[in-house]
Every structure is written in structure tokens, then in C-alpha cells.
Tab-separated table of C-alpha atoms in Angstrom:
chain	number	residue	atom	x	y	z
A	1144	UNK	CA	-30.336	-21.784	-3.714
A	1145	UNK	CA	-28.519	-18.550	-4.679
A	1146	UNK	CA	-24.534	-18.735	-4.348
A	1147	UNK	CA	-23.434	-15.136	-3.467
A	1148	UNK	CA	-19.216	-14.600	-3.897
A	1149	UNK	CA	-18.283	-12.582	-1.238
A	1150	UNK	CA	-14.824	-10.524	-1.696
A	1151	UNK	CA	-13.022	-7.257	-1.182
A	1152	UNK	CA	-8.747	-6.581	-0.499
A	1153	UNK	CA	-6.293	-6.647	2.488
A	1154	UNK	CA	-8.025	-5.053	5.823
A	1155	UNK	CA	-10.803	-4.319	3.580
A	1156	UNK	CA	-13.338	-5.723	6.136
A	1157	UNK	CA	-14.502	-8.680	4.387
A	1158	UNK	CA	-14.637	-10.953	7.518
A	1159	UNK	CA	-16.549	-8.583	9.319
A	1160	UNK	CA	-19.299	-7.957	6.257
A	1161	UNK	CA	-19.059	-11.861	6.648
A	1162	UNK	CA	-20.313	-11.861	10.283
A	1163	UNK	CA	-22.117	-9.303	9.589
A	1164	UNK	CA	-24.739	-11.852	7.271
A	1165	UNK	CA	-24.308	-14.624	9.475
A	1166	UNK	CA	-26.189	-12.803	11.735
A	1167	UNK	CA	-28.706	-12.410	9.399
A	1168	UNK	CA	-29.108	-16.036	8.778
A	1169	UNK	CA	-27.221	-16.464	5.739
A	1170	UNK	CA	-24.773	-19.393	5.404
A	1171	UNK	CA	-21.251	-19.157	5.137
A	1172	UNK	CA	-18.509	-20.997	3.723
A	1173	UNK	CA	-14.770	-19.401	4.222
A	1174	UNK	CA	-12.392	-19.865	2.229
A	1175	UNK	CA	-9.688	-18.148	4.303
A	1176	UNK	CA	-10.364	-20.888	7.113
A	1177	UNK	CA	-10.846	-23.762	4.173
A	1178	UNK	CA	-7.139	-22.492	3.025
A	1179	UNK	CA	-5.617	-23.003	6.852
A	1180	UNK	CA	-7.455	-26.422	7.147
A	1181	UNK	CA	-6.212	-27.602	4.009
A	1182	UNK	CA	-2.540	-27.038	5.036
A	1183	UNK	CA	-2.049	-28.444	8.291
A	1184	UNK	CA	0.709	-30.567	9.376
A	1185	UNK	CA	0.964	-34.159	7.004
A	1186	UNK	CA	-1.939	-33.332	4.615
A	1187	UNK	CA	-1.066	-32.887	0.804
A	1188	UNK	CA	-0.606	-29.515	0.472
A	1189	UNK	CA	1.541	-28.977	3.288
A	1190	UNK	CA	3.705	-31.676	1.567
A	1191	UNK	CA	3.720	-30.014	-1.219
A	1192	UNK	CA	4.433	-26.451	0.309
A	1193	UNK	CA	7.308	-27.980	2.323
A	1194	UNK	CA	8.217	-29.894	-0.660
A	1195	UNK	CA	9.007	-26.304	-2.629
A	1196	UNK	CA	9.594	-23.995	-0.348
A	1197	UNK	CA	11.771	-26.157	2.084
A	1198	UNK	CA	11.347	-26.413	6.038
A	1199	UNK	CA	12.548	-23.287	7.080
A	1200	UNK	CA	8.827	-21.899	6.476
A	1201	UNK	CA	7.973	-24.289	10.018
A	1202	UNK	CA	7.188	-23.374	12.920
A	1203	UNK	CA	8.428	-25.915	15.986
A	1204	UNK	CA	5.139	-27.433	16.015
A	1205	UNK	CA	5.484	-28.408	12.173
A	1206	UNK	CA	2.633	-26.114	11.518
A	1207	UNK	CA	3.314	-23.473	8.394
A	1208	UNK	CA	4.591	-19.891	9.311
A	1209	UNK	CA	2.126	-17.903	7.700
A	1210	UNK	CA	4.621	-14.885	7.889
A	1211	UNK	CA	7.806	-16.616	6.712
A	1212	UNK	CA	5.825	-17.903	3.560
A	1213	UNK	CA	4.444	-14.708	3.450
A	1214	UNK	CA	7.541	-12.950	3.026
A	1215	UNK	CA	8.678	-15.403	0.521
A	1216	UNK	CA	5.260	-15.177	-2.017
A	1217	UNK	CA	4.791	-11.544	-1.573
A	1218	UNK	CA	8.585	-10.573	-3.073
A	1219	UNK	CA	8.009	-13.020	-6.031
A	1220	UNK	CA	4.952	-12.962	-8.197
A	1221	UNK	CA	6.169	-17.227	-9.554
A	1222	UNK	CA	6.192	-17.959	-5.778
A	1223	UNK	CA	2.744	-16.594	-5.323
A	1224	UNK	CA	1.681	-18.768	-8.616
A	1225	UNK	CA	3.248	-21.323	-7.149
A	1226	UNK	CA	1.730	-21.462	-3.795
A	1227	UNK	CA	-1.764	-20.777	-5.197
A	1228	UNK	CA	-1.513	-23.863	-7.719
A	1229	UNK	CA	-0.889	-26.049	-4.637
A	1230	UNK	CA	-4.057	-24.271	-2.578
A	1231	UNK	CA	-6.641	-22.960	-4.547
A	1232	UNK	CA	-7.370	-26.123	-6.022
A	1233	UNK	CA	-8.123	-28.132	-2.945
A	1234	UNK	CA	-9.984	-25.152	-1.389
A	1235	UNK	CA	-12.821	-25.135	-4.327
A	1236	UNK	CA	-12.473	-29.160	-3.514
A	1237	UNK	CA	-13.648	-28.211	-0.064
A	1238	UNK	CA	-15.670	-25.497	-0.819
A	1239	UNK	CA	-17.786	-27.428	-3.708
A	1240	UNK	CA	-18.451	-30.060	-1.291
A	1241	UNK	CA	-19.599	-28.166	1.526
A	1242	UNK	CA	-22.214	-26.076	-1.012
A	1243	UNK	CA	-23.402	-29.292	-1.331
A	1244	UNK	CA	-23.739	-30.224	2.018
A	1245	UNK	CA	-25.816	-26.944	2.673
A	1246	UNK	CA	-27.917	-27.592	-0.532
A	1247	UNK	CA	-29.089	-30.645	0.833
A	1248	UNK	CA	-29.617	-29.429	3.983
A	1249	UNK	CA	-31.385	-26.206	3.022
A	1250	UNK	CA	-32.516	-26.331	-0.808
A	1251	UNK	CA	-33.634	-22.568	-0.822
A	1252	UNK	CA	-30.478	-21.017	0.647
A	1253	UNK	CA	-28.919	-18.282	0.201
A	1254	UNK	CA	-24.533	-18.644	0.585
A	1255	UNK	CA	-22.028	-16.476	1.503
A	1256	UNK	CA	-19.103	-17.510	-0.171
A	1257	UNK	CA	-16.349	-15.781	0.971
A	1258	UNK	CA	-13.240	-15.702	-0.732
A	1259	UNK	CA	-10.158	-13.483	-1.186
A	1260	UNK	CA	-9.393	-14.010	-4.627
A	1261	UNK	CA	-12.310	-14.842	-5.910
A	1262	UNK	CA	-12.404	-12.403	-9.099
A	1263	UNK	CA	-8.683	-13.458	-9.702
A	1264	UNK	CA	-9.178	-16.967	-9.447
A	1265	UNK	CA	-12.272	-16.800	-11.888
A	1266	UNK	CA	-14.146	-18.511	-9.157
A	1267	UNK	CA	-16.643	-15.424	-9.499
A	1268	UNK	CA	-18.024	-17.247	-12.442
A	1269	UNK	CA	-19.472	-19.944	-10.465
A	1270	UNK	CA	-21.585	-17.286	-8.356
A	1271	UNK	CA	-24.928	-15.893	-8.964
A	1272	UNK	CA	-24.087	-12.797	-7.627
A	1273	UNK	CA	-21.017	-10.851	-6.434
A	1274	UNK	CA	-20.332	-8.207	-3.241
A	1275	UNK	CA	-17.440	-6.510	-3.113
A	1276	UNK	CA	-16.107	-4.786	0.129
A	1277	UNK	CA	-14.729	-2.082	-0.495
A	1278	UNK	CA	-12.371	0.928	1.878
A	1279	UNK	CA	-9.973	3.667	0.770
A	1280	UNK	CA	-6.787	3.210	0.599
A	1281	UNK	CA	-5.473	4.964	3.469
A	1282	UNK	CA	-7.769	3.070	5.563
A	1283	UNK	CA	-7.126	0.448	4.374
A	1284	UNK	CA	-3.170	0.623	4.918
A	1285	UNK	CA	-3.823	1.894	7.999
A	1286	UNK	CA	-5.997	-1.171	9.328
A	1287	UNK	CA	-3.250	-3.497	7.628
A	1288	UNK	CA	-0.328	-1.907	9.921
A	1289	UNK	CA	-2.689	-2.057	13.270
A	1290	UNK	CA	-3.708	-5.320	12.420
A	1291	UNK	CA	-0.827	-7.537	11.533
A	1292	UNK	CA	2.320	-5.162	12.568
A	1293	UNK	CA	3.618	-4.460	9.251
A	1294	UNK	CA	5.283	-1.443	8.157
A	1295	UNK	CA	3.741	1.075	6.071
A	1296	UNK	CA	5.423	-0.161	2.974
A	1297	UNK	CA	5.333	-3.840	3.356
A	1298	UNK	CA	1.121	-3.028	3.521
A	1299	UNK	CA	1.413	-1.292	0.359
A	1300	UNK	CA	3.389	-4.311	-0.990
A	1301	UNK	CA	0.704	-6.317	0.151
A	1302	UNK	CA	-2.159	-4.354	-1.388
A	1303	UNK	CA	-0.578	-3.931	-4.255
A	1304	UNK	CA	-0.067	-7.695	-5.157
A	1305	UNK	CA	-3.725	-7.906	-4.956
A	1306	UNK	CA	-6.189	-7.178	-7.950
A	1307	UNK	CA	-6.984	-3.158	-7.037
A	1308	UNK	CA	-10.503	-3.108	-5.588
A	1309	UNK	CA	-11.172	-0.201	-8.365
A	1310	UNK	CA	-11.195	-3.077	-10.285
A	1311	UNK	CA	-13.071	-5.420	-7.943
A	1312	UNK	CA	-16.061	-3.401	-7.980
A	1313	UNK	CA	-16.532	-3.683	-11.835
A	1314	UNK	CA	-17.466	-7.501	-11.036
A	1315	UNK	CA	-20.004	-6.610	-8.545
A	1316	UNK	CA	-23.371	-6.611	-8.080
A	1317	UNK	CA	-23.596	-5.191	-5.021
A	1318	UNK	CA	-20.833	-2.668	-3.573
A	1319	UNK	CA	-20.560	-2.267	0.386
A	1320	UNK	CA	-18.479	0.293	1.732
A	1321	UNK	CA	-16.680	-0.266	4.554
A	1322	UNK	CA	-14.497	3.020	5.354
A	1323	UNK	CA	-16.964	4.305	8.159
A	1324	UNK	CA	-18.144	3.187	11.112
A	1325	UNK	CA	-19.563	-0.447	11.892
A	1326	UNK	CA	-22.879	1.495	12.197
A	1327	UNK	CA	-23.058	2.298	8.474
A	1328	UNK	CA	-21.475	-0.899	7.221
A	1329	UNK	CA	-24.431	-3.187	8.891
A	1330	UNK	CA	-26.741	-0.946	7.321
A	1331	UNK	CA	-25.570	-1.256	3.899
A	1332	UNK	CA	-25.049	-5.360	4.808
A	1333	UNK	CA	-28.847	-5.124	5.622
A	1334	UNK	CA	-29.889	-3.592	2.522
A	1335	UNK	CA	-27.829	-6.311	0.096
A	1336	UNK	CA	-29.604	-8.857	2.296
A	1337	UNK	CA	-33.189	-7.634	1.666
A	1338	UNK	CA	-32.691	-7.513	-2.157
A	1339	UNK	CA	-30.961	-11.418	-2.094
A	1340	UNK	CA	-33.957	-12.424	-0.134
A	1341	UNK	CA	-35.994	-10.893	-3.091
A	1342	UNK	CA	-33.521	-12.501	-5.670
A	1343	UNK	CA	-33.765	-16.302	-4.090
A	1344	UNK	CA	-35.092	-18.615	-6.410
């Protein structure tokens, strides 16, 4: 089985490079989609989330308003601590068990782990290897604004709370970039494929 961490930064394309090897076959395991499950309405976390942060982060149906909370961790770096202390932790709960479940399943497999902080979190560690998506920045602010309707600013804000990806890419293995078209990106996702085929145990 090879474990391969999967990362990049806001509007970086990450999700689509994700797609982009499911297609091919590989496995994937998401921990953006881990992260929503482990928050809904009554489980621990949300608890916990209301618990700190207080209701007014609700949206009528109970469920937690990504963009209220948003507001709230990205203007204070203890609030952002605070929030990942509750999360991360139950996401590498989930995520540990469903490796597992595909290592039973499929012994020689290759993973796609995908995760947004996975340098930051250390989580890269527990990876064989490491791809990094990577776009420039004005792309990159510029997807961010089309995307989720924030100002030009606020996406800088955003970007900037993250580890830079000039940084990322000293972590990785393999480096796709993802400032052209789709055209080019799937060909660079088709070359990293071919050499983790040649890498699998």
C-alpha cells in the first residue's frame, strides 16, 4: 500500500487534482468532506464548536455556518487553534480508520489522501509521499473571489493564514501545477500517477 498526502492552498485546485486520480483508479479519502461529517448537528465536535463559539455560528437548521465561523477563525489566529484542536483530531480518527478499511480491501493500493493542512498539521509525516498543488497567486485570488464571493482582500486574508505554498512545495515529492488549463493539469496528474504505480510496494 503506498499512502500519498495530497495538498496545495485556497482555490489552488486540489479537489480537482483529486478527481483528477480518481479517475485513474486511485483511492481517495477527503479530509475536507471527513471535516463536514464530523461536525454535523449533535455529534461531539459540533458540541464543542457551539460550546466555544456560542450559537450565533447556526444556521436555522442547527447545521454550522461555515461563513460565520469563518469570519470568526480567520480574524484570530487562537480561534483558528482553537477550532482546529476540536477538528483535526477526529478527522485523522476518521481518516486512520478508513485507510484501514481500504487496506483490507485492497492490500496493494495506492491512496490519495487529501488534506488541506496536511504539512501544518504534521500529518505529512504519516505519508509515503507528498503532492503539492500548486497556482500563482493572482490566480489563485482570483479563483477564491469567483468561487466563494469574497472580496479581493478578505481572499488575501484567507491565503495568507495558510502556510505559503512556496513553502508547501519544499515538502513535496511531486509538484503539479495547476495555473493553466485543465488540459495541462491532467497531464501532469498522469505523469505523478505513472511514477506511484512504479513506486507501489
Amino acid at each position: 500500500m503506498l499512502i500519498v498526502g495530497l495538498t496545495g492552498s485556497y482555490a489552488s485546485g486540489k479537489s480537482t487534482v483529486a478527481k483528477m486520480f480518481v479517475e485513474l483508479g486511485i483511492a481517495l479519502i477527503d479530509a475536507d468532506r471527513i471535516a463536514r461529517e464530523v461536525v454535523k448537528p449533535d455529534k461531539q465536535a459540533w458540541l464543542e464548536i457551539v460550546g466555544h463559539f456560542g450559537k450565533g455560528i447556526l444556521l436555522k437548521n442547527s447545521e454550522i455556518d461555515r461563513k460565520a465561523l469563518g469570519e470568526i477563525v480567520f480574524g484570530s489566529d487562537a480561534e483558528r487553534e482553537r477550532l482546529n484542536a476540536i477538528v483535526h483530531p477526529r478527522v485523522l480518527d476518521e481518516e486512520l480508520r478508513a485507510i484501514e478499511e481500504i487496506k483490507n480491501r485492497e492490500p496493494d493500493a495506492i491512496i490519495i489522501l487529501s488534506v488541506p493542512l496536511l504539512i501544518e498539521s504534521g500529518h505529512y509525516k504519516n505519508c509515503d509521499k507528498i503532492v503539492v498543488v500548486t497556482v500563482d497567486k493572482d490566480t489563485q485570488i482570483k479563483r477564491l473571489m469567483e468561487r466563494d464571493g469574497f472580496s479581493r482582500e478578505e481572499s488575501i486574508r484567507r491565503i495568507s493564514a495558510q502556510m505559503p505554498l512556496s513553502e508547501k512545495v519544499t515538502y513535496a515529492d511531486f509538484v503539479i501545477d495547476n495555473s493553466g488549463s485543465r488540459q495541462e493539469t491532467e497531464l501532469q496528474v498522469k505523469e505523478v500517477f505513472k511514477k506511484l504505480r512504479m513506486l507501489k510496494p
